[in-house]
PDB file of C-alpha atoms and ligand atoms in Angstrom:
ATOM      1  CA  MET W 256      18.786  -3.006  -1.165  1.00 72.00           C
ATOM      2  CA  ASN W 257      21.127  -0.460   0.376  1.00 80.00           C
ATOM      3  CA  ASP W 258      18.998   2.343  -0.749  1.00 85.00           C
ATOM      4  CA  VAL W 259      15.960   0.772   1.124  1.00 88.00           C
ATOM      5  CA  GLU W 260      18.052   0.111   4.151  1.00 90.00           C
ATOM      6  CA  ARG W 261      19.162   3.828   4.331  1.00 90.00           C
ATOM      7  CA  PHE W 262      15.672   4.988   3.572  1.00 88.00           C
ATOM      8  CA  CYS W 263      14.224   3.025   6.432  1.00 89.00           C
ATOM      9  CA  ALA W 264      16.854   3.919   8.964  1.00 88.00           C
ATOM     10  CA  ALA W 265      16.392   7.672   8.132  1.00 88.00           C
ATOM     11  CA  ARG W 266      12.681   7.373   8.513  1.00 87.00           C
ATOM     12  CA  GLY W 267      12.543   5.118  11.595  1.00 86.00           C
ATOM     13  CA  LEU W 268      10.907   2.249   9.678  1.00 87.00           C
ATOM     14  CA  PRO W 269      11.719  -1.309  10.487  1.00 86.00           C
ATOM     15  CA  ALA W 270      13.944  -3.203   7.927  1.00 87.00           C
ATOM     16  CA  ASP W 271      15.866  -6.220   9.249  1.00 92.00           C
ATOM     17  CA  ALA W 272      18.053  -8.506   7.178  1.00 93.00           C
ATOM     18  CA  ARG W 273      15.092 -10.986   6.567  1.00 94.00           C
ATOM     19  CA  SER W 274      12.859  -8.061   5.140  1.00 94.00           C
ATOM     20  CA  LEU W 275      15.645  -6.731   2.925  1.00 94.00           C
ATOM     21  CA  GLU W 276      16.253 -10.088   1.558  1.00 94.00           C
ATOM     22  CA  ARG W 277      12.566 -10.641   0.852  1.00 95.00           C
ATOM     23  CA  LEU W 278      12.269  -7.226  -0.764  1.00 95.00           C
ATOM     24  CA  GLU W 279      15.108  -8.186  -2.990  1.00 94.00           C
ATOM     25  CA  GLN W 280      13.235 -11.515  -3.935  1.00 96.00           C
ATOM     26  CA  TYR W 281      10.050  -9.455  -4.495  1.00 97.00           C
ATOM     27  CA  VAL W 282      11.693  -7.020  -6.907  1.00 96.00           C
ATOM     28  CA  GLY W 283      13.230  -9.852  -8.823  1.00 96.00           C
ATOM     29  CA  LEU W 284       9.829 -11.491  -9.145  1.00 97.00           C
ATOM     30  CA  LEU W 285       8.225  -8.398 -10.295  1.00 96.00           C
ATOM     31  CA  LEU W 286      10.853  -8.013 -13.068  1.00 95.00           C
ATOM     32  CA  GLN W 287      10.668 -11.649 -13.930  1.00 95.00           C
ATOM     33  CA  PHE W 288       6.863 -11.784 -14.305  1.00 95.00           C
ATOM     34  CA  ASN W 289       6.243  -8.291 -15.479  1.00 94.00           C
ATOM     35  CA  GLU W 290       6.109  -8.831 -19.290  1.00 86.00           C
ATOM     36  CA  ALA W 291       4.090 -12.019 -19.160  1.00 89.00           C
ATOM     37  CA  MET W 292       1.586 -10.755 -16.574  1.00 91.00           C
ATOM     38  CA  ASN W 293       1.552  -7.027 -17.492  1.00 88.00           C
ATOM     39  CA  LEU W 294       2.201  -5.974 -13.873  1.00 93.00           C
ATOM     40  CA  ILE W 295       3.977  -2.604 -13.673  1.00 93.00           C
ATOM     41  CA  GLY W 296       4.922  -1.257 -17.097  1.00 89.00           C
ATOM     42  CA  PRO W 297       8.391  -1.245 -18.403  1.00 91.00           C
ATOM     43  CA  MET W 298      10.877  -0.559 -15.610  1.00 92.00           C
ATOM     44  CA  ASN W 299      14.419  -1.506 -14.630  1.00 93.00           C
ATOM     45  CA  ARG W 300      15.438  -2.633 -11.142  1.00 93.00           C
ATOM     46  CA  GLN W 301      16.448   0.847  -9.919  1.00 92.00           C
ATOM     47  CA  GLU W 302      13.258   2.419 -11.040  1.00 92.00           C
ATOM     48  CA  VAL W 303      11.214  -0.340  -9.291  1.00 93.00           C
ATOM     49  CA  ILE W 304      13.051   0.427  -6.103  1.00 93.00           C
ATOM     50  CA  ASP W 305      12.945   4.223  -6.408  1.00 89.00           C
ATOM     51  CA  GLU W 306       9.350   4.577  -7.730  1.00 88.00           C
ATOM     52  CA  LEU W 307       7.455   1.549  -6.343  1.00 92.00           C
ATOM     53  CA  ILE W 308       9.250   0.178  -3.237  1.00 93.00           C
ATOM     54  CA  LEU W 309      10.181   3.550  -1.585  1.00 91.00           C
ATOM     55  CA  ASP W 310       6.820   5.052  -2.482  1.00 89.00           C
ATOM     56  CA  SER W 311       5.120   2.146  -0.690  1.00 92.00           C
ATOM     57  CA  LEU W 312       7.200   2.633   2.463  1.00 92.00           C
ATOM     58  CA  VAL W 313       6.251   6.377   2.616  1.00 90.00           C
ATOM     59  CA  ALA W 314       2.687   5.171   3.081  1.00 86.00           C
ATOM     60  CA  ALA W 315       3.678   3.287   6.173  1.00 85.00           C
ATOM     61  CA  GLU W 316       5.550   6.250   7.589  1.00 90.00           C
ATOM     62  CA  ALA W 317       2.327   8.242   7.884  1.00 94.00           C
ATOM     63  CA  ARG W 318       0.775   5.572   9.958  1.00 93.00           C
ATOM     64  CA  GLN W 319       2.965   2.574  11.119  1.00 90.00           C
ATOM     65  CA  PRO W 320       0.502  -0.407  11.169  1.00 94.00           C
ATOM     66  CA  ALA W 321      -0.026  -2.168  14.438  1.00 95.00           C
ATOM     67  CA  GLY W 322      -2.901  -4.579  13.365  1.00 97.00           C
ATOM     68  CA  PRO W 323      -4.567  -6.009  10.210  1.00 98.00           C
ATOM     69  CA  ILE W 324      -3.863  -4.158   6.950  1.00 98.00           C
ATOM     70  CA  LEU W 325      -6.190  -3.846   3.934  1.00 98.00           C
ATOM     71  CA  ASP W 326      -4.762  -2.890   0.477  1.00 98.00           C
ATOM     72  CA  VAL W 327      -7.302  -2.118  -2.166  1.00 98.00           C
ATOM     73  CA  GLY W 328      -6.577  -2.395  -5.830  1.00 98.00           C
ATOM     74  CA  THR W 329      -3.170  -3.688  -4.920  1.00 98.00           C
ATOM     75  CA  GLY W 330      -2.222  -4.670  -8.459  1.00 97.00           C
ATOM     76  CA  ALA W 331       1.164  -6.473  -8.238  1.00 97.00           C
ATOM     77  CA  GLY W 332       1.116  -5.896  -4.457  1.00 98.00           C
ATOM     78  CA  LEU W 333       1.852  -2.140  -4.104  1.00 97.00           C
ATOM     79  CA  PRO W 334       1.980  -1.021  -1.394  1.00 96.00           C
ATOM     80  CA  GLY W 335       0.553  -4.134   0.406  1.00 97.00           C
ATOM     81  CA  MET W 336       3.271  -6.716  -0.435  1.00 97.00           C
ATOM     82  CA  VAL W 337       5.895  -4.279   0.659  1.00 96.00           C
ATOM     83  CA  LEU W 338       4.159  -3.584   3.892  1.00 96.00           C
ATOM     84  CA  LYS W 339       3.672  -7.347   4.432  1.00 97.00           C
ATOM     85  CA  ILE W 340       7.327  -7.857   4.023  1.00 96.00           C
ATOM     86  CA  VAL W 341       8.338  -5.157   6.420  1.00 94.00           C
ATOM     87  CA  TYR W 342       5.531  -5.708   9.039  1.00 95.00           C
ATOM     88  CA  SER W 343       5.623  -9.589   8.405  1.00 95.00           C
ATOM     89  CA  ASP W 344       3.857 -10.371  11.789  1.00 96.00           C
ATOM     90  CA  LEU W 345       0.645  -8.558  10.742  1.00 97.00           C
ATOM     91  CA  PRO W 346      -2.142 -10.070   8.717  1.00 98.00           C
ATOM     92  CA  ILE W 347      -2.929  -8.503   5.355  1.00 98.00           C
ATOM     93  CA  THR W 348      -5.746  -8.600   2.917  1.00 98.00           C
ATOM     94  CA  LEU W 349      -5.014  -7.635  -0.732  1.00 98.00           C
ATOM     95  CA  VAL W 350      -7.896  -6.935  -3.013  1.00 98.00           C
ATOM     96  CA  GLU W 351      -7.274  -7.208  -6.731  1.00 98.00           C
ATOM     97  CA  PRO W 352      -9.956  -8.188  -9.391  1.00 98.00           C
ATOM     98  CA  ARG W 353      -7.524  -8.939 -12.164  1.00 96.00           C
ATOM     99  CA  ARG W 354      -6.918 -12.669 -12.244  1.00 96.00           C
ATOM    100  CA  LYS W 355      -3.403 -12.634 -13.492  1.00 95.00           C
ATOM    101  CA  ARG W 356      -2.300 -10.081 -10.829  1.00 96.00           C
ATOM    102  CA  ALA W 357      -4.079 -12.103  -8.171  1.00 97.00           C
ATOM    103  CA  THR W 358      -2.040 -15.175  -9.384  1.00 97.00           C
ATOM    104  CA  PHE W 359       1.205 -13.200  -9.126  1.00 97.00           C
ATOM    105  CA  LEU W 360       0.382 -12.273  -5.627  1.00 98.00           C
ATOM    106  CA  LYS W 361      -0.221 -15.990  -4.794  1.00 98.00           C
ATOM    107  CA  ILE W 362       3.305 -16.757  -6.397  1.00 98.00           C
ATOM    108  CA  VAL W 363       5.019 -14.082  -4.254  1.00 98.00           C
ATOM    109  CA  THR W 364       3.322 -15.270  -1.071  1.00 98.00           C
ATOM    110  CA  HIS W 365       4.489 -18.766  -1.682  1.00 98.00           C
ATOM    111  CA  ARG W 366       8.006 -18.066  -2.835  1.00 98.00           C
ATOM    112  CA  LEU W 367       8.753 -15.726   0.043  1.00 97.00           C
ATOM    113  CA  GLY W 368       7.234 -17.972   2.594  1.00 97.00           C
ATOM    114  CA  LEU W 369       4.723 -15.327   3.826  1.00 98.00           C
ATOM    115  CA  SER W 370       1.849 -16.216   6.065  1.00 97.00           C
ATOM    116  CA  ASP W 371      -1.398 -14.533   6.999  1.00 98.00           C
ATOM    117  CA  VAL W 372      -1.892 -13.123   3.449  1.00 98.00           C
ATOM    118  CA  SER W 373      -5.459 -13.209   2.248  1.00 98.00           C
ATOM    119  CA  ILE W 374      -5.741 -12.609  -1.598  1.00 98.00           C
ATOM    120  CA  ARG W 375      -9.269 -11.523  -2.631  1.00 98.00           C
ATOM    121  CA  ASN W 376      -9.633 -11.880  -6.332  1.00 98.00           C
ATOM    122  CA  GLU W 377     -12.583  -9.477  -6.461  1.00 98.00           C
ATOM    123  CA  ARG W 378     -13.751  -5.906  -6.529  1.00 98.00           C
ATOM    124  CA  ILE W 379     -13.928  -3.873  -3.294  1.00 98.00           C
ATOM    125  CA  GLU W 380     -17.609  -3.473  -3.752  1.00 97.00           C
ATOM    126  CA  GLU W 381     -18.036  -7.327  -3.275  1.00 96.00           C
ATOM    127  CA  VAL W 382     -15.945  -7.214   0.040  1.00 96.00           C
ATOM    128  CA  GLU W 383     -17.824  -6.720   3.317  1.00 90.00           C
ATOM    129  CA  GLY W 384     -17.630  -7.538   6.977  1.00 87.00           C
ATOM    130  CA  ASP W 385     -14.196  -7.021   8.124  1.00 94.00           C
ATOM    131  CA  VAL W 386     -12.438  -4.018   9.542  1.00 97.00           C
ATOM    132  CA  PHE W 387      -8.717  -3.156   9.720  1.00 98.00           C
ATOM    133  CA  ASP W 388      -6.143  -1.179  11.508  1.00 98.00           C
ATOM    134  CA  VAL W 389      -4.681   0.352   8.296  1.00 98.00           C
ATOM    135  CA  VAL W 390      -6.801   0.642   5.088  1.00 98.00           C
ATOM    136  CA  ILE W 391      -4.635   1.775   2.315  1.00 97.00           C
ATOM    137  CA  SER W 392      -4.397   2.043  -1.589  1.00 96.00           C
ATOM    138  CA  LYS W 393      -2.038   3.575  -4.135  1.00 94.00           C
ATOM    139  CA  ALA W 394      -3.212   4.784  -7.628  1.00 93.00           C
ATOM    140  CA  PHE W 395      -6.603   3.194  -7.193  1.00 97.00           C
ATOM    141  CA  GLN W 396      -9.154   6.084  -6.892  1.00 97.00           C
ATOM    142  CA  PRO W 397      -8.966   9.834  -6.596  1.00 97.00           C
ATOM    143  CA  PRO W 398      -8.260  10.761  -2.965  1.00 96.00           C
ATOM    144  CA  LEU W 399     -11.676  12.115  -2.093  1.00 97.00           C
ATOM    145  CA  GLN W 400     -13.433   9.096  -3.397  1.00 98.00           C
ATOM    146  CA  TRP W 401     -10.885   6.806  -1.789  1.00 98.00           C
ATOM    147  CA  LEU W 402     -11.694   8.279   1.742  1.00 98.00           C
ATOM    148  CA  GLU W 403     -15.392   7.320   1.110  1.00 98.00           C
ATOM    149  CA  THR W 404     -14.495   3.809  -0.138  1.00 98.00           C
ATOM    150  CA  ALA W 405     -12.282   3.122   2.697  1.00 98.00           C
ATOM    151  CA  ARG W 406     -14.205   4.389   5.583  1.00 98.00           C
ATOM    152  CA  PRO W 407     -16.445   1.349   6.235  1.00 97.00           C
ATOM    153  CA  PHE W 408     -13.333  -0.782   6.518  1.00 98.00           C
ATOM    154  CA  VAL W 409     -11.638   1.168   9.226  1.00 98.00           C
ATOM    155  CA  ALA W 410     -11.603  -0.305  12.763  1.00 97.00           C
ATOM    156  CA  PRO W 411     -12.126   1.961  15.803  1.00 97.00           C
ATOM    157  CA  GLY W 412      -8.730   3.694  16.378  1.00 97.00           C
ATOM    158  CA  GLY W 413      -7.592   2.536  12.862  1.00 97.00           C
ATOM    159  CA  ALA W 414      -6.835   4.776   9.821  1.00 98.00           C
ATOM    160  CA  VAL W 415      -7.247   5.361   6.207  1.00 98.00           C
ATOM    161  CA  VAL W 416      -3.971   6.173   4.396  1.00 97.00           C
ATOM    162  CA  CYS W 417      -4.455   8.294   1.455  1.00 95.00           C
ATOM    163  CA  MET W 418      -1.671   9.196  -1.055  1.00 93.00           C
ATOM    164  CA  ALA W 419      -2.311  12.613  -2.471  1.00 94.00           C
ATOM    165  CA  ARG W 420      -0.744  16.001  -3.244  1.00 93.00           C
ATOM    166  CA  GLU W 421       0.150  18.564  -0.573  1.00 92.00           C
ATOM    167  CA  ARG W 422      -2.423  20.888  -2.280  1.00 92.00           C
ATOM    168  CA  ASP W 423      -5.217  18.451  -1.596  1.00 93.00           C
ATOM    169  CA  ARG W 424      -4.825  18.720   2.127  1.00 94.00           C
ATOM    170  CA  PRO W 425      -7.640  21.288   2.981  1.00 95.00           C
ATOM    171  CA  GLU W 426     -10.149  19.513   0.905  1.00 96.00           C
ATOM    172  CA  LEU W 427      -9.105  16.055   2.090  1.00 97.00           C
ATOM    173  CA  SER W 428      -9.247  17.170   5.719  1.00 97.00           C
ATOM    174  CA  ASP W 429     -12.887  18.663   5.234  1.00 97.00           C
ATOM    175  CA  ARG W 430     -14.112  15.441   3.717  1.00 97.00           C
ATOM    176  CA  ALA W 431     -12.353  13.277   6.356  1.00 98.00           C
ATOM    177  CA  ALA W 432     -14.217  15.404   9.039  1.00 98.00           C
ATOM    178  CA  THR W 433     -17.623  14.616   7.515  1.00 98.00           C
ATOM    179  CA  LEU W 434     -16.605  10.919   7.769  1.00 98.00           C
ATOM    180  CA  GLY W 435     -15.633  11.165  11.410  1.00 97.00           C
ATOM    181  CA  LEU W 436     -11.945  11.059  10.567  1.00 98.00           C
ATOM    182  CA  ARG W 437      -9.124  13.302  11.723  1.00 97.00           C
ATOM    183  CA  LEU W 438      -5.612  13.850  10.351  1.00 97.00           C
ATOM    184  CA  ALA W 439      -3.184  11.886  12.569  1.00 96.00           C
ATOM    185  CA  GLY W 440       0.078  11.755  10.546  1.00 95.00           C
ATOM    186  CA  THR W 441       1.699  12.619   7.225  1.00 95.00           C
ATOM    187  CA  ALA W 442       4.878  11.531   5.419  1.00 94.00           C
ATOM    188  CA  ALA W 443       6.481  13.400   2.501  1.00 91.00           C
ATOM    189  CA  GLY W 444       7.130  11.501  -0.677  1.00 86.00           C
ATOM    190  CA  ALA W 445       8.582  12.678  -4.181  1.00 79.00           C
ATOM    191  CA  GLY W 446       7.974  16.175  -5.684  1.00 80.00           C
ATOM    192  CA  GLU W 447       8.142  19.705  -4.440  1.00 83.00           C
ATOM    193  CA  GLY W 448       6.119  22.610  -3.239  1.00 82.00           C
ATOM    194  CA  ASP W 449       2.275  22.178  -4.061  1.00 78.00           C
ATOM    195  CA  GLU W 450       3.183  19.165  -6.251  1.00 80.00           C
ATOM    196  CA  LEU W 451       4.731  17.250  -3.246  1.00 86.00           C
ATOM    197  CA  ARG W 452       3.331  13.877  -2.914  1.00 90.00           C
ATOM    198  CA  VAL W 453       2.077  13.257   0.685  1.00 94.00           C
ATOM    199  CA  SER W 454       0.871  10.233   2.454  1.00 95.00           C
ATOM    200  CA  PHE W 455      -1.989  11.319   4.756  1.00 97.00           C
ATOM    201  CA  ALA W 456      -3.261   9.061   7.597  1.00 97.00           C
ATOM    202  CA  PHE W 457      -6.761   9.840   8.805  1.00 98.00           C
ATOM    203  CA  GLU W 458      -7.728   8.216  11.979  1.00 97.00           C
ATOM    204  CA  ALA W 459     -11.150   6.963  13.280  1.00 98.00           C
ATOM    205  CA  PRO W 460     -12.194   7.466  16.918  1.00 96.00           C
ATOM    206  CA  ARG W 461     -11.294   4.645  19.288  1.00 93.00           C
ATOM    207  CA  GLN W 462     -14.989   4.381  20.304  1.00 77.00           C
ATOM    208  CA  ALA W 463     -17.899   4.998  17.962  1.00 62.00           C
TER     209      ALA W 463
HETATM  210  C1  LIG D 759      -3.470   1.789 -11.401  1.00 88.79           C
HETATM  211  S1  LIG D 759      -3.597   0.222 -10.681  1.00 88.79           S
HETATM  212  C2  LIG D 759      -2.478   0.391  -9.233  1.00 88.79           C
HETATM  213  C3  LIG D 759      -1.919  -0.854  -8.800  1.00 88.79           C
HETATM  214  C4  LIG D 759      -1.056  -0.724  -7.557  1.00 88.79           C
HETATM  215  N1  LIG D 759      -1.736  -0.236  -6.407  1.00 88.79           N
HETATM  216  C5  LIG D 759       0.076   0.199  -7.879  1.00 88.79           C
HETATM  217  O1  LIG D 759       0.214   1.315  -7.164  1.00 88.79           O
HETATM  218  O2  LIG D 759       0.886  -0.194  -8.654  1.00 88.79           O
HETATM  219  C6  LIG D 759      -5.204   0.091 -10.077  1.00 88.79           C
HETATM  220  C7  LIG D 759      -5.632  -1.276  -9.649  1.00 88.79           C
HETATM  221  O3  LIG D 759      -6.886  -1.365  -9.038  1.00 88.79           O
HETATM  222  C8  LIG D 759      -7.608  -2.456  -9.490  1.00 88.79           C
HETATM  223  N2  LIG D 759      -8.977  -2.168  -9.461  1.00 88.79           N
HETATM  224  C9  LIG D 759      -9.836  -1.623 -10.362  1.00 88.79           C
HETATM  225  N3  LIG D 759     -11.118  -1.517  -9.884  1.00 88.79           N
HETATM  226  C10 LIG D 759     -11.153  -2.063  -8.580  1.00 88.79           C
HETATM  227  C11 LIG D 759     -12.202  -2.343  -7.702  1.00 88.79           C
HETATM  228  N4  LIG D 759     -13.443  -1.893  -7.949  1.00 88.79           N
HETATM  229  N5  LIG D 759     -11.871  -2.956  -6.539  1.00 88.79           N
HETATM  230  C12 LIG D 759     -10.620  -3.322  -6.347  1.00 88.79           C
HETATM  231  N6  LIG D 759      -9.509  -3.153  -7.176  1.00 88.79           N
HETATM  232  C13 LIG D 759      -9.814  -2.458  -8.341  1.00 88.79           C
HETATM  233  C14 LIG D 759      -7.113  -2.787 -10.904  1.00 88.79           C
HETATM  234  O4  LIG D 759      -7.230  -4.060 -11.379  1.00 88.79           O
HETATM  235  C15 LIG D 759      -5.608  -2.321 -10.850  1.00 88.79           C
HETATM  236  O5  LIG D 759      -4.771  -3.422 -10.480  1.00 88.79           O
END
């Protein structure tokens, strides 16, 4: 986990010894259960770290969570389980309709001794009522559609995190404005130029 430790140190993200150990366990479980549960496609350990773990951490750099987190279409727990490991004191809700993936999330929660993890084995359309400090997803919906889906779940002062390309920025900012959200933070991921992948955090006003 040296790569992760360096990455977090360079970007001002928390990563204590316990988190690094849990990330190691999580990567081990992803690799162990991948084939049987069809979680992430064929990948080796280094690819899982470079393409999945670090990508999930970029999301948090745009908006460091300070309260409950919602991850929609989390699959095997990306980025939500990574965020739960790093921000272990914060409650998280993971929404994933595929039963095997939800079962995997329960196994990870149990084996890593995590608490305050709510696993909702359903579609986001069936979830209602709660609002969150950070509402996030990765590879779930096209970015503009994701802003619309996420908006009802954002607490006052909370944010939607949207992973998109740099070239999407103007269109995303316009749509966010129509939803009463403003761009409050960004973090650069992989790629270059217009193809650069960016995590955008769009914040809701503190008072309605
Ligand atoms: C491409 S996968 C991405 C998984 C994970 N976020 C990642 O980055 O590896 C999309 C996930 O969204 C889930 N999904 C599809 N429709 C959904 C819905 N309506 N509500 C919540 N999750 C949904 C799928 O079951 C799948 O696990």
